[in-house]
N, C-alpha and C. Protein backbone atom coordinates (compact mmCIF):
# COMPACT_ATOMS: atom_id res chain seq x y z
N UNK A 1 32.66 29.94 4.95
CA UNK A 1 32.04 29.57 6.20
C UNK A 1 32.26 30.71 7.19
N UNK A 2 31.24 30.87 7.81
CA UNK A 2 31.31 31.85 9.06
C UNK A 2 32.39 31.72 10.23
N UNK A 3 32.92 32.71 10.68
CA UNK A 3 34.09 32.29 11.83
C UNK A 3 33.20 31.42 13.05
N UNK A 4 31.91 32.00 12.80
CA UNK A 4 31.26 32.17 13.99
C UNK A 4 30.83 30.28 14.32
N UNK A 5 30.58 30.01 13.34
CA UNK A 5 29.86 28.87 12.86
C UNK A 5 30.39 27.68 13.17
N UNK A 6 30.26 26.54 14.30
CA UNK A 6 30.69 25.33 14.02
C UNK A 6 30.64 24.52 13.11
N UNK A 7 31.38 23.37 12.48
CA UNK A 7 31.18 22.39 11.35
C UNK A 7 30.06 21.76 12.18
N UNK A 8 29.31 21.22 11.13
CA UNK A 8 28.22 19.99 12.00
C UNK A 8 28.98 18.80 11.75
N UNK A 9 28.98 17.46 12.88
CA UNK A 9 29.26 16.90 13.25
C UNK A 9 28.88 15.50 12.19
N UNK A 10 30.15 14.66 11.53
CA UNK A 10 29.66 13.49 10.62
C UNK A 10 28.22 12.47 11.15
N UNK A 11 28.31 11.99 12.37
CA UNK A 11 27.30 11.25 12.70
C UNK A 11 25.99 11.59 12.90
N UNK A 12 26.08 13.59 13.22
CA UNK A 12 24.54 14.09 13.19
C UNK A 12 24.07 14.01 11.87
N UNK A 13 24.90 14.18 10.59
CA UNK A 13 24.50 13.91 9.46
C UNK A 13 24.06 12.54 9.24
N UNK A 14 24.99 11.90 9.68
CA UNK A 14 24.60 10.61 9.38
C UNK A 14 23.09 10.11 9.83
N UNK A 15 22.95 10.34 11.33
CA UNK A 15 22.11 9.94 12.06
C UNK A 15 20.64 10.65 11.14
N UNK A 16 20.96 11.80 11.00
CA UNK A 16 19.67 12.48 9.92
C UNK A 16 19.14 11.72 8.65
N UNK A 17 20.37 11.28 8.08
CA UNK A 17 20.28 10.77 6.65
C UNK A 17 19.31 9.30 6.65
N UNK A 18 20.02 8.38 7.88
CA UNK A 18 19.03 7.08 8.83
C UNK A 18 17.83 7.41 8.98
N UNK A 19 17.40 8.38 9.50
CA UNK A 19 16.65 8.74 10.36
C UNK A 19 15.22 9.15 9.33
N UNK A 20 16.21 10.13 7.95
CA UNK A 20 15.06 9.82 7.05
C UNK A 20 14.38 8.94 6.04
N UNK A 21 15.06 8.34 6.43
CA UNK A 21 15.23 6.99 4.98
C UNK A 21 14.57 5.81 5.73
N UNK A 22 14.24 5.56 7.24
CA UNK A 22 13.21 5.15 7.61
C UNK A 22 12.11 5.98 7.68
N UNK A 23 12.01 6.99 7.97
CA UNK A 23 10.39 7.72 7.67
C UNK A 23 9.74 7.54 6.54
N UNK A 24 10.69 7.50 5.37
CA UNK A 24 10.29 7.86 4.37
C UNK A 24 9.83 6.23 4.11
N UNK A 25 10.71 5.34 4.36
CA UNK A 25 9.96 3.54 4.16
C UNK A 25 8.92 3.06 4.74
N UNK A 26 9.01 3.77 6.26
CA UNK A 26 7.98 3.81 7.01
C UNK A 26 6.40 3.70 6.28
N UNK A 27 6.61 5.38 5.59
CA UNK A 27 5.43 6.03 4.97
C UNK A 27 5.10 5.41 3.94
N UNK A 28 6.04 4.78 3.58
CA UNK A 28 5.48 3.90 1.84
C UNK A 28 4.71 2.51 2.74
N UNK A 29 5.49 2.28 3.64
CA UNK A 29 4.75 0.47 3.70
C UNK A 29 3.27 0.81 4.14
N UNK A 30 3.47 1.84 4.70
CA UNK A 30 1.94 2.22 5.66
C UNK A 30 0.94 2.10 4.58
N UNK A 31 1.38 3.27 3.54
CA UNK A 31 0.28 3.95 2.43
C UNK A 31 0.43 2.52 1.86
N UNK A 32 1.00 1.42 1.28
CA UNK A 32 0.98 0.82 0.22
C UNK A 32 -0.12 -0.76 1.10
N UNK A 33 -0.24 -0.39 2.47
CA UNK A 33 -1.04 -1.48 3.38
C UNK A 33 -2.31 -1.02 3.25
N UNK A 34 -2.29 0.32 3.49
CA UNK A 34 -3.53 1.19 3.54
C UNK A 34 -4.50 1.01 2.13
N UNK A 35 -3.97 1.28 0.98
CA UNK A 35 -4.35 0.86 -0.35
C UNK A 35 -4.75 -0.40 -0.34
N UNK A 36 -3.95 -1.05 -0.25
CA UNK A 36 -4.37 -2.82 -0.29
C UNK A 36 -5.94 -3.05 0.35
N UNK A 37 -5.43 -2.78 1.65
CA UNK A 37 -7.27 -2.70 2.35
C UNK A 37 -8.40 -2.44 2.06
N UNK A 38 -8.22 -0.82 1.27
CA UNK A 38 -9.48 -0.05 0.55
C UNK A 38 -9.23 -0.91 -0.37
N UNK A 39 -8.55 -2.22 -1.61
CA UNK A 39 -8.81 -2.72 -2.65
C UNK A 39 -9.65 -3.74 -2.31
N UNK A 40 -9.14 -4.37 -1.04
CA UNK A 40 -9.41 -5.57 -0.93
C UNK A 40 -11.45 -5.22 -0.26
N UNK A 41 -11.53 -4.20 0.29
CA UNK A 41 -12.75 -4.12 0.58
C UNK A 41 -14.09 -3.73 -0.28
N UNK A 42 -13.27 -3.05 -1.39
CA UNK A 42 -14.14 -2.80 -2.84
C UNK A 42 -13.98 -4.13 -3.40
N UNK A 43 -12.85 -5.29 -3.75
CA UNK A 43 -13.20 -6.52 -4.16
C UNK A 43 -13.75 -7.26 -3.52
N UNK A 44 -14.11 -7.26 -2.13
CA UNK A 44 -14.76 -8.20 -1.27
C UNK A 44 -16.86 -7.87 -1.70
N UNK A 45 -16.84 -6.59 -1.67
CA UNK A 45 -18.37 -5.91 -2.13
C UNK A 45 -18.52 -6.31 -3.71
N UNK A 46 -17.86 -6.52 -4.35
CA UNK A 46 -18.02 -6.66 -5.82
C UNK A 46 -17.79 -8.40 -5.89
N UNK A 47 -17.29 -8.99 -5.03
CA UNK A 47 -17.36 -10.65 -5.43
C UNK A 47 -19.04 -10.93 -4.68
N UNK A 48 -19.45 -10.41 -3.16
CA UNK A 48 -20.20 -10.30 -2.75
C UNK A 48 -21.85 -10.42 -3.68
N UNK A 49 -21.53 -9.12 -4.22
CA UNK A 49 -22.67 -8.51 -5.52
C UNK A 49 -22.71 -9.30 -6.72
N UNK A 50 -21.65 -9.96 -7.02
CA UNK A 50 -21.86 -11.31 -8.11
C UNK A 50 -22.45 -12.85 -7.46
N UNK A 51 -22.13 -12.73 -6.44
CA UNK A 51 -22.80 -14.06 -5.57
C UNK A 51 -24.10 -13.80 -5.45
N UNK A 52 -24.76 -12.43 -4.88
CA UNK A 52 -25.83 -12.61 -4.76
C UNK A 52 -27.13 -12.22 -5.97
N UNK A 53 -26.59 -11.52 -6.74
CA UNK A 53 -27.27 -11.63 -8.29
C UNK A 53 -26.07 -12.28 -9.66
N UNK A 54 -26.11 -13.33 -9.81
CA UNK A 54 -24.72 -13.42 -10.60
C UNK A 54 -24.96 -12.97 -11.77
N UNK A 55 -24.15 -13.36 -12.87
CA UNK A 55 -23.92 -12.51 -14.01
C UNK A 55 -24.40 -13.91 -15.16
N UNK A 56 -25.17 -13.34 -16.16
CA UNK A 56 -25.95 -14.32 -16.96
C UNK A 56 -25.09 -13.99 -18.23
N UNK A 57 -24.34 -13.49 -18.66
CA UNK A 57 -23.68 -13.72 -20.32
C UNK A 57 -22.41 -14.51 -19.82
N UNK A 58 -21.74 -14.67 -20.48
CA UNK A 58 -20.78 -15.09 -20.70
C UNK A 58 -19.63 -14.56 -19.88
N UNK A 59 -19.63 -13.44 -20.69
CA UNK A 59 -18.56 -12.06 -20.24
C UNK A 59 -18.16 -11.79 -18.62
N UNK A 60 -19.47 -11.88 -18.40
CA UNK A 60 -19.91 -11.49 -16.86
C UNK A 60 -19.55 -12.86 -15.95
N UNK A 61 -19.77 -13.89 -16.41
CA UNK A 61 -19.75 -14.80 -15.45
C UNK A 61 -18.05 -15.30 -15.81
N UNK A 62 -17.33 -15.04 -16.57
CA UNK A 62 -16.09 -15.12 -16.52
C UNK A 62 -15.21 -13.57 -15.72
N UNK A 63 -15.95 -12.53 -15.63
CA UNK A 63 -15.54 -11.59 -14.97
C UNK A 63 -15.52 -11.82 -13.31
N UNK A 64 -16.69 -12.07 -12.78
CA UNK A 64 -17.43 -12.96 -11.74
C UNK A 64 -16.17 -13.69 -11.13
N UNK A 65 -15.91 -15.14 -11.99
CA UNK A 65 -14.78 -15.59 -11.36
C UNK A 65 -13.70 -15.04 -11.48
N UNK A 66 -13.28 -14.04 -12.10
CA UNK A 66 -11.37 -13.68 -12.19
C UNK A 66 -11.49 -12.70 -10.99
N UNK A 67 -12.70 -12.17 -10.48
CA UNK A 67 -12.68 -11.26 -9.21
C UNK A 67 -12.64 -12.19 -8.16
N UNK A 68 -13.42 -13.26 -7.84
CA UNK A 68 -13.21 -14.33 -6.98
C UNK A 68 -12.05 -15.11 -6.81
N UNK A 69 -11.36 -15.00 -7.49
CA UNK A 69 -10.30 -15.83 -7.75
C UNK A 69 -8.90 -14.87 -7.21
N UNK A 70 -8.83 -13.43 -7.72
CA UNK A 70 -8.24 -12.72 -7.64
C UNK A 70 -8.21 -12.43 -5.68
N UNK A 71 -9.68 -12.11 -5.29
CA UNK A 71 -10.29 -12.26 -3.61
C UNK A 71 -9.02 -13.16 -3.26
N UNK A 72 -9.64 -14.93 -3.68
CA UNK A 72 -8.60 -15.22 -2.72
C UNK A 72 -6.86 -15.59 -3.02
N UNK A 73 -7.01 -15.23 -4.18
CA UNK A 73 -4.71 -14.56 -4.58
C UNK A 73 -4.44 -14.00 -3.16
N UNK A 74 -5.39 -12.30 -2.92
CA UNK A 74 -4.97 -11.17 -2.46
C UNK A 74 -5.06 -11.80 -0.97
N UNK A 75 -5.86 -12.90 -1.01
CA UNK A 75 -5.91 -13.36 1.10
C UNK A 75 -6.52 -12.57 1.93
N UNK A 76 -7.60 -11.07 0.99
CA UNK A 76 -8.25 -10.50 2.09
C UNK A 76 -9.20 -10.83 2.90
């Protein structure tokens, strides 16, 4: 260590270490709200688009409802 050099201080560390460990949770809840939204607005257009032409096989009209169904799981 330098003569010149003070030790840094336990609580500025500390306070740093806090300080990033909410930014960093911060940034996840944001991005992981943000995602949800863009899902929920591509499943809202795609339950939409089966309501207004629905789906005639089988396949489709069981696809149809697990997206509708899924709509209202997610509560968007």
């Amino acid at each position: 260590m330098s003569p010149h050099r003070r030790p840094v201080p336990l609580w500025y560390v500390l306070l740093a270490v806090v300080l990033s460990v909410l930014t960093v949770s911060g940034a996840g809840i944001w991005y992981t709200n943000h995602v949800a939204r863009r899902q929920c607005t591509v499943l809202a257009a795609e339950v939409a688009v089966y309501r207004e032409s629905p789906p005639t096989t089988q396949t489709g009209q069981h696809l149809a409802l697990a997206k509708e169904q899924l709509l209202r799981e997610l509560h968007c």
